[in-house]
mmCIF file of C-alpha atoms in Angstrom:
data_model
loop_
_atom_site.group_PDB
_atom_site.id
_atom_site.type_symbol
_atom_site.label_atom_id
_atom_site.label_comp_id
_atom_site.label_asym_id
_atom_site.label_seq_id
_atom_site.Cartn_x
_atom_site.Cartn_y
_atom_site.Cartn_z
ATOM 1 C CA UNK A 1 26.315 26.630 7.829
ATOM 2 C CA UNK A 2 26.579 22.851 7.629
ATOM 3 C CA UNK A 3 24.479 22.452 10.762
ATOM 4 C CA UNK A 4 21.804 24.767 9.365
ATOM 5 C CA UNK A 5 21.815 22.838 6.087
ATOM 6 C CA UNK A 6 21.485 19.569 7.993
ATOM 7 C CA UNK A 7 18.573 20.857 10.076
ATOM 8 C CA UNK A 8 16.805 22.182 6.972
ATOM 9 C CA UNK A 9 17.203 18.921 5.040
ATOM 10 C CA UNK A 10 16.109 16.732 7.939
ATOM 11 C CA UNK A 11 13.203 19.112 8.516
ATOM 12 C CA UNK A 12 12.169 18.860 4.859
ATOM 13 C CA UNK A 13 12.351 15.066 5.089
ATOM 14 C CA UNK A 14 10.060 15.007 8.144
ATOM 15 C CA UNK A 15 7.665 17.599 6.691
ATOM 16 C CA UNK A 16 7.648 15.646 3.429
ATOM 17 C CA UNK A 17 6.527 12.509 5.277
ATOM 18 C CA UNK A 18 3.799 14.535 7.006
ATOM 19 C CA UNK A 19 2.622 15.969 3.673
ATOM 20 C CA UNK A 20 2.522 12.453 2.210
ATOM 21 C CA UNK A 21 0.450 10.962 5.021
ATOM 22 C CA UNK A 22 -1.892 13.863 5.836
ATOM 23 C CA UNK A 23 -2.327 14.827 2.193
ATOM 24 C CA UNK A 24 -3.341 11.254 1.375
ATOM 25 C CA UNK A 25 -5.943 11.193 4.167
ATOM 26 C CA UNK A 26 -7.598 14.422 3.032
ATOM 27 C CA UNK A 27 -7.387 13.301 -0.596
ATOM 28 C CA UNK A 28 -9.272 10.065 0.120
ATOM 29 C CA UNK A 29 -12.064 11.801 2.039
ATOM 30 C CA UNK A 30 -12.577 14.618 -0.458
ATOM 31 C CA UNK A 31 -12.264 12.405 -3.542
ATOM 32 C CA UNK A 32 -14.839 9.951 -2.171
ATOM 33 C CA UNK A 33 -17.371 12.710 -1.487
ATOM 34 C CA UNK A 34 -16.726 14.288 -4.872
ATOM 35 C CA UNK A 35 -17.128 10.988 -6.717
ATOM 36 C CA UNK A 36 -20.464 10.264 -5.025
ATOM 37 C CA UNK A 37 -21.866 13.672 -5.959
ATOM 38 C CA UNK A 38 -20.743 13.127 -9.557
ATOM 39 C CA UNK A 39 -22.798 9.929 -9.700
ATOM 40 C CA UNK A 40 -19.885 7.489 -9.723
ATOM 41 C CA UNK A 41 -21.011 4.023 -8.643
ATOM 42 C CA UNK A 42 -20.148 2.781 -5.156
ATOM 43 C CA UNK A 43 -18.367 -0.176 -6.758
ATOM 44 C CA UNK A 44 -15.981 2.009 -8.731
ATOM 45 C CA UNK A 45 -15.319 4.186 -5.676
ATOM 46 C CA UNK A 46 -14.573 1.079 -3.617
ATOM 47 C CA UNK A 47 -12.303 -0.398 -6.279
ATOM 48 C CA UNK A 48 -10.228 2.757 -6.636
ATOM 49 C CA UNK A 49 -10.264 5.491 -4.008
ATOM 50 C CA UNK A 50 -11.044 3.441 -0.899
ATOM 51 C CA UNK A 51 -9.020 0.322 -1.744
ATOM 52 C CA UNK A 52 -5.904 2.181 -2.864
ATOM 53 C CA UNK A 53 -6.222 5.045 -0.400
ATOM 54 C CA UNK A 54 -4.229 3.628 2.524
ATOM 55 C CA UNK A 55 -1.287 2.868 0.233
ATOM 56 C CA UNK A 56 -1.074 6.294 -1.427
ATOM 57 C CA UNK A 57 1.968 7.515 0.597
ATOM 58 C CA UNK A 58 4.022 4.422 -0.258
ATOM 59 C CA UNK A 59 2.866 4.362 -3.881
ATOM 60 C CA UNK A 60 3.585 8.040 -4.571
ATOM 61 C CA UNK A 61 6.941 7.976 -2.750
ATOM 62 C CA UNK A 62 8.008 4.898 -4.722
ATOM 63 C CA UNK A 63 6.959 6.293 -8.094
ATOM 64 C CA UNK A 64 8.805 9.533 -7.285
ATOM 65 C CA UNK A 65 11.900 7.519 -6.325
ATOM 66 C CA UNK A 66 11.862 5.425 -9.504
ATOM 67 C CA UNK A 67 11.299 8.475 -11.720
ATOM 68 C CA UNK A 68 14.312 10.115 -10.024
ATOM 69 C CA UNK A 69 16.477 7.089 -10.813
ATOM 70 C CA UNK A 70 16.485 5.769 -7.246
ATOM 71 C CA UNK A 71 14.926 2.364 -7.783
ATOM 72 C CA UNK A 72 16.536 0.802 -4.686
ATOM 73 C CA UNK A 73 14.927 3.475 -2.512
ATOM 74 C CA UNK A 74 11.533 2.601 -4.012
ATOM 75 C CA UNK A 75 11.975 -1.154 -3.562
ATOM 76 C CA UNK A 76 13.203 -0.857 0.016
ATOM 77 C CA UNK A 77 10.371 1.558 0.869
ATOM 78 C CA UNK A 78 7.685 -0.747 -0.525
ATOM 79 C CA UNK A 79 9.192 -3.893 1.014
ATOM 80 C CA UNK A 80 9.877 -2.119 4.303
ATOM 81 C CA UNK A 81 6.334 -0.779 4.537
ATOM 82 C CA UNK A 82 4.838 -4.196 3.795
ATOM 83 C CA UNK A 83 7.075 -5.862 6.375
ATOM 84 C CA UNK A 84 6.295 -3.158 8.954
ATOM 85 C CA UNK A 85 2.593 -3.816 8.415
ATOM 86 C CA UNK A 86 2.951 -7.575 8.938
ATOM 87 C CA UNK A 87 5.298 -7.397 11.926
ATOM 88 C CA UNK A 88 5.126 -4.141 13.883
ATOM 89 C CA UNK A 89 1.538 -3.049 13.153
ATOM 90 C CA UNK A 90 -0.058 -6.495 13.533
ATOM 91 C CA UNK A 91 2.306 -7.409 16.378
ATOM 92 C CA UNK A 92 1.485 -4.402 18.566
ATOM 93 C CA UNK A 93 -2.231 -4.754 17.772
ATOM 94 C CA UNK A 94 -2.177 -8.443 18.760
ATOM 95 C CA UNK A 95 -0.557 -7.591 22.096
ATOM 96 C CA UNK A 96 -3.345 -5.077 22.754
ATOM 97 C CA UNK A 97 -5.943 -7.771 21.971
ATOM 98 C CA UNK A 98 -5.691 -11.155 20.179
ATOM 99 C CA UNK A 99 -6.756 -10.825 16.540
ATOM 100 C CA UNK A 100 -9.391 -13.230 15.223
ATOM 101 C CA UNK A 101 -8.877 -14.533 11.679
ATOM 102 C CA UNK A 102 -10.763 -16.885 9.363
ATOM 103 C CA UNK A 103 -10.386 -18.896 6.167
ATOM 104 C CA UNK A 104 -11.411 -15.914 4.022
ATOM 105 C CA UNK A 105 -8.429 -13.864 5.214
ATOM 106 C CA UNK A 106 -6.217 -16.871 4.494
ATOM 107 C CA UNK A 107 -7.574 -17.790 1.058
ATOM 108 C CA UNK A 108 -8.640 -14.412 -0.256
ATOM 109 C CA UNK A 109 -5.983 -12.092 1.111
ATOM 110 C CA UNK A 110 -2.903 -13.783 2.549
ATOM 111 C CA UNK A 111 -2.327 -16.272 -0.285
ATOM 112 C CA UNK A 112 -2.849 -13.554 -2.895
ATOM 113 C CA UNK A 113 -0.359 -11.346 -1.035
ATOM 114 C CA UNK A 114 2.249 -14.122 -1.056
ATOM 115 C CA UNK A 115 1.492 -14.694 -4.747
ATOM 116 C CA UNK A 116 2.203 -11.016 -5.486
ATOM 117 C CA UNK A 117 5.456 -11.227 -3.484
ATOM 118 C CA UNK A 118 6.471 -14.301 -5.510
ATOM 119 C CA UNK A 119 5.760 -12.512 -8.797
ATOM 120 C CA UNK A 120 7.940 -9.608 -7.631
ATOM 121 C CA UNK A 121 10.696 -12.053 -6.692
ATOM 122 C CA UNK A 122 10.582 -13.783 -10.079
ATOM 123 C CA UNK A 123 10.695 -10.414 -11.844
ATOM 124 C CA UNK A 124 13.689 -9.140 -9.848
ATOM 125 C CA UNK A 125 15.695 -12.367 -9.681
ATOM 126 C CA UNK A 126 15.030 -13.570 -13.227
ATOM 127 C CA UNK A 127 18.472 -14.815 -14.431
ATOM 128 C CA UNK A 128 17.843 -13.390 -17.906
ATOM 129 C CA UNK A 129 17.259 -9.849 -16.603
ATOM 130 C CA UNK A 130 18.419 -9.790 -12.956
ATOM 131 C CA UNK A 131 17.540 -6.649 -11.032
ATOM 132 C CA UNK A 132 15.177 -5.361 -13.708
ATOM 133 C CA UNK A 133 11.380 -5.349 -13.795
ATOM 134 C CA UNK A 134 10.446 -5.494 -17.475
ATOM 135 C CA UNK A 135 7.388 -3.675 -18.807
ATOM 136 C CA UNK A 136 5.497 -6.929 -19.332
ATOM 137 C CA UNK A 137 6.306 -7.993 -15.760
ATOM 138 C CA UNK A 138 5.052 -4.635 -14.484
ATOM 139 C CA UNK A 139 1.889 -5.161 -16.542
ATOM 140 C CA UNK A 140 1.348 -8.530 -14.827
ATOM 141 C CA UNK A 141 1.694 -6.852 -11.428
ATOM 142 C CA UNK A 142 -0.904 -4.244 -12.372
ATOM 143 C CA UNK A 143 -3.160 -7.013 -13.666
ATOM 144 C CA UNK A 144 -2.894 -8.793 -10.301
ATOM 145 C CA UNK A 145 -4.061 -5.594 -8.612
ATOM 146 C CA UNK A 146 -7.050 -5.168 -10.914
ATOM 147 C CA UNK A 147 -7.976 -8.847 -10.623
ATOM 148 C CA UNK A 148 -7.735 -8.747 -6.824
ATOM 149 C CA UNK A 149 -10.024 -5.731 -6.496
ATOM 150 C CA UNK A 150 -12.689 -7.122 -8.805
ATOM 151 C CA UNK A 151 -12.341 -10.571 -7.207
ATOM 152 C CA UNK A 152 -13.235 -9.013 -3.847
ATOM 153 C CA UNK A 153 -16.478 -7.616 -5.238
ATOM 154 C CA UNK A 154 -17.327 -10.740 -7.248
ATOM 155 C CA UNK A 155 -16.838 -13.050 -4.256
ATOM 156 C CA UNK A 156 -18.987 -10.856 -2.030
ATOM 157 C CA UNK A 157 -21.789 -10.905 -4.588
ATOM 158 C CA UNK A 158 -21.586 -14.647 -5.284
ATOM 159 C CA UNK A 159 -20.810 -16.503 -2.047
ATOM 160 C CA UNK A 160 -18.348 -16.596 0.847
ATOM 161 C CA UNK A 161 -16.982 -19.970 -0.262
ATOM 162 C CA UNK A 162 -15.993 -18.401 -3.599
ATOM 163 C CA UNK A 163 -13.016 -16.794 -1.850
ATOM 164 C CA UNK A 164 -10.604 -19.605 -2.723
ATOM 165 C CA UNK A 165 -7.101 -19.003 -4.044
ATOM 166 C CA UNK A 166 -7.475 -21.418 -6.958
ATOM 167 C CA UNK A 167 -10.605 -19.515 -8.022
ATOM 168 C CA UNK A 168 -8.596 -16.268 -7.909
ATOM 169 C CA UNK A 169 -5.924 -17.861 -10.128
ATOM 170 C CA UNK A 170 -8.619 -18.907 -12.606
ATOM 171 C CA UNK A 171 -10.068 -15.392 -12.361
ATOM 172 C CA UNK A 172 -6.605 -13.977 -13.109
ATOM 173 C CA UNK A 173 -5.595 -16.310 -15.948
ATOM 174 C CA UNK A 174 -8.909 -16.054 -17.800
ATOM 175 C CA UNK A 175 -9.251 -12.293 -17.271
ATOM 176 C CA UNK A 176 -12.685 -12.831 -15.750
ATOM 177 C CA UNK A 177 -12.595 -9.401 -14.125
ATOM 178 C CA UNK A 178 -13.578 -7.970 -17.512
ATOM 179 C CA UNK A 179 -16.909 -9.806 -17.535
ATOM 180 C CA UNK A 180 -17.491 -9.454 -13.784
ATOM 181 C CA UNK A 181 -17.433 -5.669 -14.068
ATOM 182 C CA UNK A 182 -19.589 -5.475 -17.164
ATOM 183 C CA UNK A 183 -22.659 -3.421 -16.505
ATOM 184 C CA UNK A 184 -21.770 -2.744 -12.871
ATOM 185 C CA UNK A 185 -19.856 0.510 -13.158
ATOM 186 C CA UNK A 186 -22.628 2.659 -14.585
ATOM 187 C CA UNK A 187 -23.673 5.618 -12.459
ATOM 188 C CA UNK A 188 -27.188 5.517 -11.053
ATOM 189 C CA UNK A 189 -29.925 6.677 -13.392
ATOM 190 C CA UNK A 190 -31.244 10.159 -12.760
ATOM 191 C CA UNK A 191 -35.011 10.398 -12.609
ATOM 192 C CA UNK A 192 -36.507 13.786 -13.439
ATOM 193 C CA UNK A 193 -38.873 15.211 -10.879
ATOM 194 C CA UNK A 194 -40.606 18.507 -10.313
ATOM 195 C CA UNK A 195 -38.323 21.203 -8.958
ATOM 196 C CA UNK A 196 -39.224 22.959 -5.728
ATOM 197 C CA UNK A 197 -37.478 25.421 -3.438
ATOM 198 C CA UNK A 198 -35.971 22.679 -1.289
ATOM 199 C CA UNK A 199 -34.419 21.075 -4.385
ATOM 200 C CA UNK A 200 -32.841 24.376 -5.389
ATOM 201 C CA UNK A 201 -31.434 24.868 -1.879
ATOM 202 C CA UNK A 202 -30.073 21.307 -1.850
ATOM 203 C CA UNK A 203 -28.452 21.821 -5.255
ATOM 204 C CA UNK A 204 -26.823 25.015 -3.999
ATOM 205 C CA UNK A 205 -25.449 23.211 -0.939
ATOM 206 C CA UNK A 206 -24.140 20.392 -3.154
ATOM 207 C CA UNK A 207 -22.388 22.956 -5.348
ATOM 208 C CA UNK A 208 -20.639 24.449 -2.333
ATOM 209 C CA UNK A 209 -19.630 20.983 -1.133
ATOM 210 C CA UNK A 210 -18.350 20.087 -4.593
ATOM 211 C CA UNK A 211 -16.245 23.251 -4.774
ATOM 212 C CA UNK A 212 -14.884 22.564 -1.291
ATOM 213 C CA UNK A 213 -13.959 18.971 -2.155
ATOM 214 C CA UNK A 214 -12.363 20.060 -5.442
ATOM 215 C CA UNK A 215 -10.247 22.558 -3.539
ATOM 216 C CA UNK A 216 -9.218 19.932 -0.970
ATOM 217 C CA UNK A 217 -8.394 17.395 -3.704
ATOM 218 C CA UNK A 218 -6.256 19.942 -5.552
ATOM 219 C CA UNK A 219 -4.366 21.031 -2.437
ATOM 220 C CA UNK A 220 -3.948 17.402 -1.297
ATOM 221 C CA UNK A 221 -2.535 16.275 -4.646
ATOM 222 C CA UNK A 222 -0.046 19.150 -4.569
ATOM 223 C CA UNK A 223 0.883 18.342 -0.949
ATOM 224 C CA UNK A 224 1.403 14.641 -1.728
ATOM 225 C CA UNK A 225 3.512 15.426 -4.802
ATOM 226 C CA UNK A 226 5.673 17.951 -2.930
ATOM 227 C CA UNK A 227 5.949 15.615 0.056
ATOM 228 C CA UNK A 228 7.173 12.769 -2.142
ATOM 229 C CA UNK A 229 9.856 14.964 -3.692
ATOM 230 C CA UNK A 230 11.033 16.196 -0.291
ATOM 231 C CA UNK A 231 11.191 12.646 1.045
ATOM 232 C CA UNK A 232 13.305 11.492 -1.911
ATOM 233 C CA UNK A 233 15.597 14.540 -1.653
ATOM 234 C CA UNK A 234 15.879 14.116 2.110
ATOM 235 C CA UNK A 235 16.751 10.440 1.745
ATOM 236 C CA UNK A 236 19.501 11.319 -0.732
ATOM 237 C CA UNK A 237 20.902 13.952 1.638
ATOM 238 C CA UNK A 238 20.852 11.602 4.642
ATOM 239 C CA UNK A 239 22.563 8.917 2.590
ATOM 240 C CA UNK A 240 25.378 11.218 1.451
ATOM 241 C CA UNK A 241 25.820 12.994 4.792
ATOM 242 C CA UNK A 242 25.803 10.019 7.148
ATOM 243 C CA UNK A 243 27.085 7.360 4.760
ATOM 244 C CA UNK A 244 23.879 5.345 5.039
ATOM 245 C CA UNK A 245 22.638 3.443 2.007
ATOM 246 C CA UNK A 246 19.433 4.834 0.491
ATOM 247 C CA UNK A 247 17.940 1.354 0.683
ATOM 248 C CA UNK A 248 18.378 1.383 4.482
ATOM 249 C CA UNK A 249 16.656 4.767 4.734
ATOM 250 C CA UNK A 250 13.773 3.535 2.601
ATOM 251 C CA UNK A 251 13.512 0.282 4.543
ATOM 252 C CA UNK A 252 13.580 1.940 7.969
ATOM 253 C CA UNK A 253 12.713 5.647 8.185
ATOM 254 C CA UNK A 254 10.402 6.077 5.187
ATOM 255 C CA UNK A 255 8.655 2.734 5.652
ATOM 256 C CA UNK A 256 8.097 3.406 9.345
ATOM 257 C CA UNK A 257 7.002 6.992 8.728
ATOM 258 C CA UNK A 258 4.349 6.021 6.178
ATOM 259 C CA UNK A 259 3.104 3.071 8.260
ATOM 260 C CA UNK A 260 2.941 4.592 11.753
ATOM 261 C CA UNK A 261 -0.306 6.552 11.156
ATOM 262 C CA UNK A 262 -2.034 3.206 10.580
ATOM 263 C CA UNK A 263 -0.891 1.996 14.004
ATOM 264 C CA UNK A 264 -3.434 4.092 15.936
ATOM 265 C CA UNK A 265 -6.278 2.885 13.727
ATOM 266 C CA UNK A 266 -5.077 -0.714 14.054
ATOM 267 C CA UNK A 267 -4.874 -0.548 17.858
ATOM 268 C CA UNK A 268 -8.411 0.865 18.052
ATOM 269 C CA UNK A 269 -9.627 -1.889 15.718
ATOM 270 C CA UNK A 270 -8.011 -4.533 17.929
ATOM 271 C CA UNK A 271 -9.594 -3.077 21.071
ATOM 272 C CA UNK A 272 -13.059 -3.204 19.510
ATOM 273 C CA UNK A 273 -12.674 -6.786 18.286
ATOM 274 C CA UNK A 274 -12.207 -6.014 14.589
ATOM 275 C CA UNK A 275 -9.202 -8.299 14.150
ATOM 276 C CA UNK A 276 -10.321 -9.708 10.813
ATOM 277 C CA UNK A 277 -10.878 -6.232 9.399
ATOM 278 C CA UNK A 278 -7.475 -5.097 10.669
ATOM 279 C CA UNK A 279 -5.554 -7.993 9.135
ATOM 280 C CA UNK A 280 -7.555 -7.765 5.919
ATOM 281 C CA UNK A 281 -6.648 -4.079 5.594
ATOM 282 C CA UNK A 282 -2.970 -4.749 6.311
ATOM 283 C CA UNK A 283 -2.737 -7.543 3.746
ATOM 284 C CA UNK A 284 -4.745 -5.588 1.167
ATOM 285 C CA UNK A 285 -2.436 -2.612 1.664
ATOM 286 C CA UNK A 286 0.584 -4.858 1.069
ATOM 287 C CA UNK A 287 -0.892 -6.117 -2.194
ATOM 288 C CA UNK A 288 -1.472 -2.524 -3.327
ATOM 289 C CA UNK A 289 2.067 -1.532 -2.304
ATOM 290 C CA UNK A 290 3.696 -4.228 -4.417
ATOM 291 C CA UNK A 291 1.448 -4.197 -7.467
ATOM 292 C CA UNK A 292 0.850 -0.450 -7.756
ATOM 293 C CA UNK A 293 3.869 1.128 -6.070
ATOM 294 C CA UNK A 294 6.390 -0.885 -8.075
ATOM 295 C CA UNK A 295 4.103 -1.830 -10.969
ATOM 296 C CA UNK A 296 3.363 1.725 -12.108
ATOM 297 C CA UNK A 297 6.944 2.888 -11.632
ATOM 298 C CA UNK A 298 8.420 -0.059 -13.547
ATOM 299 C CA UNK A 299 5.813 0.249 -16.311
ATOM 300 C CA UNK A 300 6.671 3.865 -17.126
ATOM 301 C CA UNK A 301 10.336 4.077 -16.093
ATOM 302 C CA UNK A 302 13.050 1.558 -16.949
ATOM 303 C CA UNK A 303 14.956 1.002 -13.718
ATOM 304 C CA UNK A 304 17.737 -1.234 -12.461
ATOM 305 C CA UNK A 305 17.668 -2.606 -8.910
ATOM 306 C CA UNK A 306 20.754 -3.590 -6.943
ATOM 307 C CA UNK A 307 20.865 -7.391 -6.965
ATOM 308 C CA UNK A 308 21.840 -7.647 -3.284
ATOM 309 C CA UNK A 309 19.011 -5.304 -2.300
ATOM 310 C CA UNK A 310 16.625 -7.367 -4.451
ATOM 311 C CA UNK A 311 17.662 -10.655 -2.825
ATOM 312 C CA UNK A 312 17.413 -9.141 0.662
ATOM 313 C CA UNK A 313 13.996 -7.547 0.143
ATOM 314 C CA UNK A 314 12.448 -10.559 -1.611
ATOM 315 C CA UNK A 315 13.937 -12.897 0.997
ATOM 316 C CA UNK A 316 12.479 -10.841 3.844
ATOM 317 C CA UNK A 317 9.063 -10.685 2.180
ATOM 318 C CA UNK A 318 8.848 -14.422 1.538
ATOM 319 C CA UNK A 319 10.119 -15.519 4.973
ATOM 320 C CA UNK A 320 8.012 -13.064 6.993
ATOM 321 C CA UNK A 321 4.888 -13.703 4.904
ATOM 322 C CA UNK A 322 5.312 -17.473 5.456
ATOM 323 C CA UNK A 323 5.461 -16.914 9.230
ATOM 324 C CA UNK A 324 2.536 -14.505 8.996
ATOM 325 C CA UNK A 325 0.601 -17.146 7.006
ATOM 326 C CA UNK A 326 1.187 -19.685 9.781
ATOM 327 C CA UNK A 327 0.014 -17.290 12.489
ATOM 328 C CA UNK A 328 -3.146 -16.415 10.537
ATOM 329 C CA UNK A 329 -4.282 -20.042 10.222
ATOM 330 C CA UNK A 330 -2.987 -21.293 13.593
ATOM 331 C CA UNK A 331 -6.123 -21.585 15.756
ATOM 332 C CA UNK A 332 -7.583 -18.850 13.514
ATOM 333 C CA UNK A 333 -6.228 -16.020 15.630
ATOM 334 C CA UNK A 334 -3.016 -14.073 16.173
ATOM 335 C CA UNK A 335 -2.264 -14.359 19.899
ATOM 336 C CA UNK A 336 -0.356 -11.962 22.147
ATOM 337 C CA UNK A 337 2.608 -14.349 22.140
ATOM 338 C CA UNK A 338 2.628 -14.409 18.342
ATOM 339 C CA UNK A 339 2.334 -10.626 18.355
ATOM 340 C CA UNK A 340 5.494 -10.478 20.460
ATOM 341 C CA UNK A 341 7.259 -12.760 17.970
ATOM 342 C CA UNK A 342 6.234 -10.468 15.100
ATOM 343 C CA UNK A 343 7.648 -7.411 16.885
ATOM 344 C CA UNK A 344 10.891 -9.298 17.536
ATOM 345 C CA UNK A 345 11.045 -10.213 13.839
ATOM 346 C CA UNK A 346 10.663 -6.527 12.964
ATOM 347 C CA UNK A 347 13.709 -5.667 15.081
ATOM 348 C CA UNK A 348 15.710 -8.567 13.612
ATOM 349 C CA UNK A 349 15.083 -7.666 9.962
ATOM 350 C CA UNK A 350 15.970 -4.029 10.672
ATOM 351 C CA UNK A 351 19.303 -5.074 12.184
ATOM 352 C CA UNK A 352 20.015 -7.492 9.331
ATOM 353 C CA UNK A 353 19.282 -4.829 6.709
ATOM 354 C CA UNK A 354 21.672 -2.362 8.389
ATOM 355 C CA UNK A 355 24.385 -5.032 8.737
ATOM 356 C CA UNK A 356 24.122 -6.145 5.097
ATOM 357 C CA UNK A 357 24.112 -2.531 3.925
ATOM 358 C CA UNK A 358 27.317 -1.817 5.853
ATOM 359 C CA UNK A 359 28.988 -4.859 4.279
ATOM 360 C CA UNK A 360 27.896 -4.532 0.658
ATOM 361 C CA UNK A 361 26.122 -1.246 -0.038
ATOM 362 C CA UNK A 362 28.279 1.512 1.472
#
């Protein structure tokens, strides 16, 4: 009976990860098509569905963990996923083909990512409320996310040289995203024309497509929600059965499971010379993980994080992001040798996390 129970729980954990990842992919595709047919502006679609899409598995799993009172699982999942992106995903991709970078990736993405990591660190290690992300701190994290997304659009519309970190800080402090979006989110105006048979046929086809996308969105949302619950339940079972800390499971298994699907896409991007796009997506995903995954959970659910887990996760994020920062600006490319170093760093932080967990968290 115990073996059957173990197989079932491990199976649910694996299936839950699959539901999270596959459900998110279908959700992004269907929601984008649905939004376009409803007349939603391309800007709003880009700022929401597309930008957040790749981080949906991590975000949903973390919110589910926090709501279930497992804040350490959420933190380790988010930190582990972000670290996996910077080390394993970029490292393997760089070995396949060196990844070209530029000053925009450095100023616009990498510095903002490190800034979001620092804000998380201050929130968690604040001596007044150690191990707790207050509501106002969660609000700041969500504000960083909103500012980052609108800053991307604003810089593209203004000039490439506008992508400077100090301009982002000014954008953030002065809440300039409010004025930058003004008048840009309206749906396109509909111009009335004479109706003919072709128009009727096209409308009918659009209706069928809309119904199909609505069905896919509904099923995908259910799949993602169920998957998140199964992942959290599976992590709890694995922790109790094998005596492994939930933070280790979040940092290793869940983080790797939600990040691996991006590996194939990243390798293909590297092969075709899209290094800048690859690194930009990885860094953007990390920003979404931190600001949304932990920001939403902490805003709606008061949670307490283990102080040792907090120190470990924040320490990993700051050290690895500093090394990543150096590689991005060094000769403006991530070489195969540097890719090998990143993979080695991935192995090292995994071993350290397991060792620390055995000493302090079991």
